[in-house]
């Protein structure tokens, strides 16, 4: 009976050893998804500020002649913005939800990076046109690049920890299986020896 209790206690301790890192990983996963969502929402706010800045610039400098691109003739700033295929005055939709499981964590990061790259591209294109028209450039006080770098690092660390945890879990299960088999064999041998005596 005492041996059985010892075995049960060891199994409970082993299960805690397996479950604890998984709980920590779930917390890290939630933090990463929350950070990614916050960055996308912040980029959405910056995008709205960029559109508002461009709208005000068009009111003041819209009739100034500029070259939309190197191979086009001169047009006004308003015409360049109007014919731009990416729609600089149209608000870009930002996805605010997060994925439900960590299998899509890389997709969450990919969506955030794509949104960041899109905003950077629009900001550079807008500032390029404003500079050609002699208008005030859009400068934001919020730099999202450090948060993006930290998000990438956190995702890499999360994936490495998850892989290490899965390996540790497989090893623990293998050890537990071998231990149970050995205990069963030795118990059977002990029972046979007791009966022979």
XYZ file of C-alpha atoms in Angstrom:
197
model
C 0.000 0.000 0.000
C 2.839 2.355 0.902
C 4.570 1.677 -2.409
C 1.359 2.436 -4.268
C 1.040 5.781 -2.469
C 4.650 6.636 -3.301
C 4.048 5.829 -6.970
C 0.874 7.943 -7.011
C 2.710 10.872 -5.386
C 5.492 10.610 -7.966
C 2.927 10.591 -10.789
C 1.199 13.698 -9.387
C 4.557 15.476 -9.050
C 5.405 14.492 -12.622
C 2.092 15.814 -13.942
C 2.713 19.158 -12.207
C 6.163 19.225 -13.818
C 4.507 18.765 -17.219
C 1.521 21.126 -16.741
C 3.336 24.105 -15.165
C 5.399 25.115 -18.269
C 2.250 24.773 -20.423
C 0.385 27.221 -18.185
C 3.281 29.695 -18.472
C 3.214 29.308 -22.262
C -0.523 30.048 -22.342
C 0.135 33.286 -20.445
C 2.921 34.238 -22.897
C 0.598 33.457 -25.803
C -2.096 35.761 -24.414
C 0.444 38.562 -23.911
C 1.747 38.233 -27.474
C -1.740 38.296 -28.989
C -2.694 41.296 -26.840
C 0.451 43.162 -27.909
C -0.167 42.382 -31.594
C -3.750 43.645 -31.325
C -2.619 46.847 -29.555
C -0.033 47.534 -32.260
C -2.627 47.112 -35.019
C -5.045 49.431 -33.228
C -2.280 52.005 -32.746
C -1.405 51.759 -36.435
C -5.066 52.356 -37.231
C -4.993 55.540 -35.156
C -1.817 56.687 -36.896
C -3.415 55.922 -40.251
C -6.358 58.165 -39.382
C -3.951 60.931 -38.345
C -2.113 60.536 -41.651
C -5.357 60.833 -43.639
C -6.373 63.929 -41.647
C -2.952 65.502 -42.237
C -3.234 64.813 -45.973
C -6.772 66.238 -46.076
C -5.610 69.494 -44.483
C -2.613 69.655 -46.841
C -4.928 69.235 -49.846
C -7.064 72.160 -48.660
C -4.012 74.403 -48.544
C -1.680 73.017 -51.223
C -4.031 70.955 -53.412
C -3.675 73.190 -56.474
C 0.140 73.177 -56.487
C 1.694 71.490 -59.547
C 3.738 68.365 -58.772
C 5.080 65.348 -60.652
C 3.147 62.311 -59.451
C 5.933 60.039 -60.704
C 9.007 60.287 -62.903
C 7.203 59.146 -66.078
C 4.122 61.381 -65.713
C 3.494 64.989 -66.602
C 2.886 67.613 -63.929
C -0.470 67.558 -62.171
C -1.813 69.232 -59.099
C -1.271 67.617 -55.703
C -5.017 66.922 -55.465
C -5.026 65.144 -58.843
C -2.014 63.007 -57.879
C -3.734 61.919 -54.676
C -7.014 61.278 -56.481
C -5.528 58.991 -59.144
C -3.257 57.102 -56.733
C -4.199 53.381 -57.020
C -3.616 52.661 -53.309
C -6.144 55.307 -52.265
C -4.125 57.498 -49.904
C -7.266 59.202 -48.650
C -9.119 55.958 -47.931
C -8.899 54.512 -44.438
C -7.233 51.123 -44.223
C -9.195 48.556 -42.243
C -7.303 47.113 -39.299
C -8.141 43.687 -37.896
C -8.514 44.075 -34.134
C -9.329 40.482 -33.179
C -6.799 37.836 -32.180
C -6.672 34.195 -33.167
C -8.173 31.660 -30.792
C -5.227 29.269 -30.576
C -1.463 29.504 -30.619
C -1.224 27.534 -33.874
C -2.098 30.810 -35.619
C 0.365 32.899 -33.605
C 2.622 33.274 -36.638
C -0.416 34.375 -38.652
C -1.166 36.976 -35.984
C 2.401 38.274 -36.246
C 2.225 38.201 -40.041
C -0.993 40.278 -40.037
C 0.601 42.841 -37.733
C 3.787 43.071 -39.815
C 1.735 43.434 -43.001
C -0.308 46.242 -41.415
C 2.883 47.968 -40.225
C 4.501 47.713 -43.671
C 1.344 49.049 -45.328
C 1.202 52.067 -43.030
C 4.925 52.792 -43.533
C 4.487 52.593 -47.314
C 1.500 54.951 -47.276
C 3.270 57.391 -44.960
C 6.375 57.474 -47.182
C 4.307 57.931 -50.346
C 2.225 60.699 -48.739
C 5.299 62.522 -47.430
C 6.962 62.220 -50.835
C 4.004 63.938 -52.518
C 3.797 66.574 -49.778
C 7.513 67.309 -50.110
C 7.138 67.829 -53.880
C 4.312 70.292 -53.226
C 6.288 72.094 -50.531
C 3.750 71.141 -47.869
C 4.398 70.206 -44.259
C 5.355 66.547 -43.897
C 3.499 64.134 -41.650
C 5.558 63.381 -38.552
C 4.111 61.196 -35.825
C 5.334 61.208 -32.259
C 4.642 57.490 -31.851
C 7.251 55.101 -33.218
C 5.865 51.571 -33.435
C 9.135 49.997 -34.645
C 10.449 49.110 -31.131
C 7.160 47.388 -30.277
C 7.293 45.465 -33.570
C 10.855 44.311 -32.855
C 9.865 43.226 -29.342
C 6.832 41.376 -30.715
C 9.022 39.439 -33.174
C 11.461 38.526 -30.367
C 8.608 37.397 -28.110
C 7.165 35.152 -30.831
C 10.577 33.555 -31.469
C 11.096 32.973 -27.724
C 7.576 31.542 -27.415
C 8.143 29.066 -30.259
C 11.499 27.975 -28.810
C 9.980 27.476 -25.344
C 7.028 25.565 -26.774
C 9.298 23.201 -28.697
C 11.471 22.676 -25.598
C 8.351 22.047 -23.493
C 6.998 19.505 -25.979
C 10.346 17.693 -25.980
C 10.434 17.708 -22.168
C 6.848 16.389 -22.048
C 7.682 13.533 -24.429
C 10.733 12.647 -22.328
C 8.698 12.723 -19.109
C 5.995 10.510 -20.623
C 8.618 8.078 -21.877
C 10.252 7.899 -18.436
C 6.857 7.464 -16.750
C 5.886 4.673 -19.170
C 9.162 2.829 -18.615
C 8.839 3.275 -14.834
C 5.266 1.895 -14.830
C 6.323 -1.100 -16.921
C 9.296 -1.798 -14.619
C 7.113 -1.476 -11.504
C 4.579 -3.880 -13.016
C 7.293 -6.412 -13.932
C 8.971 -6.287 -10.521
C 5.601 -6.477 -8.750
C 4.726 -9.555 -10.763
C 8.087 -11.154 -9.996
C 7.718 -10.291 -6.306
C 4.194 -11.789 -6.244
C 5.420 -14.996 -7.918
C 8.314 -15.315 -5.460
C 5.950 -14.793 -2.491
C 3.600 -17.478 -3.780
C 6.451 -19.975 -4.333
C 7.594 -19.480 -0.734
